[in-house]
CSV table of C-alpha atoms in Angstrom, one decimal:
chain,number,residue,atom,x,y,z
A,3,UNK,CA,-14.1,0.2,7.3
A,4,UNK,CA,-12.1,-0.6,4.7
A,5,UNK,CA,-12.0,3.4,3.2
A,6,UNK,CA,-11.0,4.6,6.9
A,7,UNK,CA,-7.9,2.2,7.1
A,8,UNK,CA,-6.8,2.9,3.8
A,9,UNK,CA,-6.3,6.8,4.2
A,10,UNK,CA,-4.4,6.3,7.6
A,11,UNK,CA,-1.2,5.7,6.4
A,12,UNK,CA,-1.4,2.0,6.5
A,13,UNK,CA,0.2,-0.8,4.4
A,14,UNK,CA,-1.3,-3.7,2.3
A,15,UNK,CA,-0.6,-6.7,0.9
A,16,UNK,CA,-0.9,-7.3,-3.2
A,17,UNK,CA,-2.9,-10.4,-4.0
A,18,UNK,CA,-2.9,-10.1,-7.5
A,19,UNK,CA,0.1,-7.9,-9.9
A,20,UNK,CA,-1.6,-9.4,-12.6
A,21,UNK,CA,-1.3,-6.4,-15.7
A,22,UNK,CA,0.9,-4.6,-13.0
A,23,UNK,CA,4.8,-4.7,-13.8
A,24,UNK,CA,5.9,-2.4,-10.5
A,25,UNK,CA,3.9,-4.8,-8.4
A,26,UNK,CA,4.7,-7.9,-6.8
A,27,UNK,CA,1.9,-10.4,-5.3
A,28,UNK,CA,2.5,-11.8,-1.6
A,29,UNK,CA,4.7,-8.3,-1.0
A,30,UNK,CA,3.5,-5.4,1.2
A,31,UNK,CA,3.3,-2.0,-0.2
A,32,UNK,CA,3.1,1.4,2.1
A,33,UNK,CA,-0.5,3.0,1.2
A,34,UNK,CA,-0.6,6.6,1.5
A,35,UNK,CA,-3.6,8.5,2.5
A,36,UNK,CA,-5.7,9.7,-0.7
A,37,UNK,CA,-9.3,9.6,-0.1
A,38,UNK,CA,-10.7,10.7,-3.4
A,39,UNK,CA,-8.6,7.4,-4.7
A,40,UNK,CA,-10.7,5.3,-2.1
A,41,UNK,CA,-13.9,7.1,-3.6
A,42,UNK,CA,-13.3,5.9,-7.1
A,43,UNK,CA,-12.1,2.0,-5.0
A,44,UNK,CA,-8.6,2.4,-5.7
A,45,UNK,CA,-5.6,3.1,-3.0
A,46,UNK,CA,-2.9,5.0,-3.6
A,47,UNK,CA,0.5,2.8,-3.2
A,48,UNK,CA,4.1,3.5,-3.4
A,49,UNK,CA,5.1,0.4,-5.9
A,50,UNK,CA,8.2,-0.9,-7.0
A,51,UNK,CA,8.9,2.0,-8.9
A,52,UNK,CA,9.2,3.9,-5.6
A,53,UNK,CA,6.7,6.0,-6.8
A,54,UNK,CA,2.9,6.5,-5.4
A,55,UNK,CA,0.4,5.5,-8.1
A,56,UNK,CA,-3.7,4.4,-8.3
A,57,UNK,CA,-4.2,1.0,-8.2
A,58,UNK,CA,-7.5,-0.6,-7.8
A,59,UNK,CA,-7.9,-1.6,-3.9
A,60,UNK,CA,-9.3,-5.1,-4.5
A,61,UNK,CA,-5.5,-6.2,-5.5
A,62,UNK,CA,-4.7,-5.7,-2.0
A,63,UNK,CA,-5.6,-6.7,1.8
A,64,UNK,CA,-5.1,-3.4,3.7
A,65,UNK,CA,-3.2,-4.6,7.1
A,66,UNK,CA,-4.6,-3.4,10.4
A,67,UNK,CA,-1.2,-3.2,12.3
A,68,UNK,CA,-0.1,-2.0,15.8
A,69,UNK,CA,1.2,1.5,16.1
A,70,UNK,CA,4.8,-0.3,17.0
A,71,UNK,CA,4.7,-2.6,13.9
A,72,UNK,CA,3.6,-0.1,11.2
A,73,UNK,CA,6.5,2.7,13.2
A,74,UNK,CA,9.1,-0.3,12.8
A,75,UNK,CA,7.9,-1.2,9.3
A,76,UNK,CA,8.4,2.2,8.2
A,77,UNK,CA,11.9,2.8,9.8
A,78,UNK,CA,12.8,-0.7,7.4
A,79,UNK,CA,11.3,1.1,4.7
A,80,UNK,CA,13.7,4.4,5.6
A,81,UNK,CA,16.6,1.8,6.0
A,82,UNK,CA,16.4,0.9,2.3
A,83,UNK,CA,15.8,3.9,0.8
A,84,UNK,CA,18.8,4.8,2.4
């Protein structure tokens, strides 16, 4: 369950940054879809860097959001790249 959520584009929240400088805990990261990353248990996370990168998925709580919320989460997202 978790594999299939993590490849769709989702978001997730880092419970640990522990050994991680371009993480933060308690902050939500986009997770892009990578599924040989969730074969070897890692997602594939845009971090602080604003770069995508392998991080070991048990750091994080994949979120199971609403089509609205992860579209409006990503247009915030947009907004500060901007």
């Amino acid at each position: 369950l978790m594999a299939r959520k993590a490849t769709s584009g989702n978001f997730a929240v880092c419970l640990s940054s522990v050994g991680y400088e371009d993480l933060e805990t308690r902050k939500v990261y986009r997770v892009l879809s990578d599924a040989k990353a969730v074969e070897v248990g890692c997602l594939r996370v845009i971090d602080e860097s604003g770069e995508d990168y392998l991080y070991p998925a048990d750091r994080f709580i994949v979120l199971d959001l609403p089509e609205a919320a992860r579209e409006r989460l990503l247009l915030v997202l947009a907004a500060d790249a901007a």
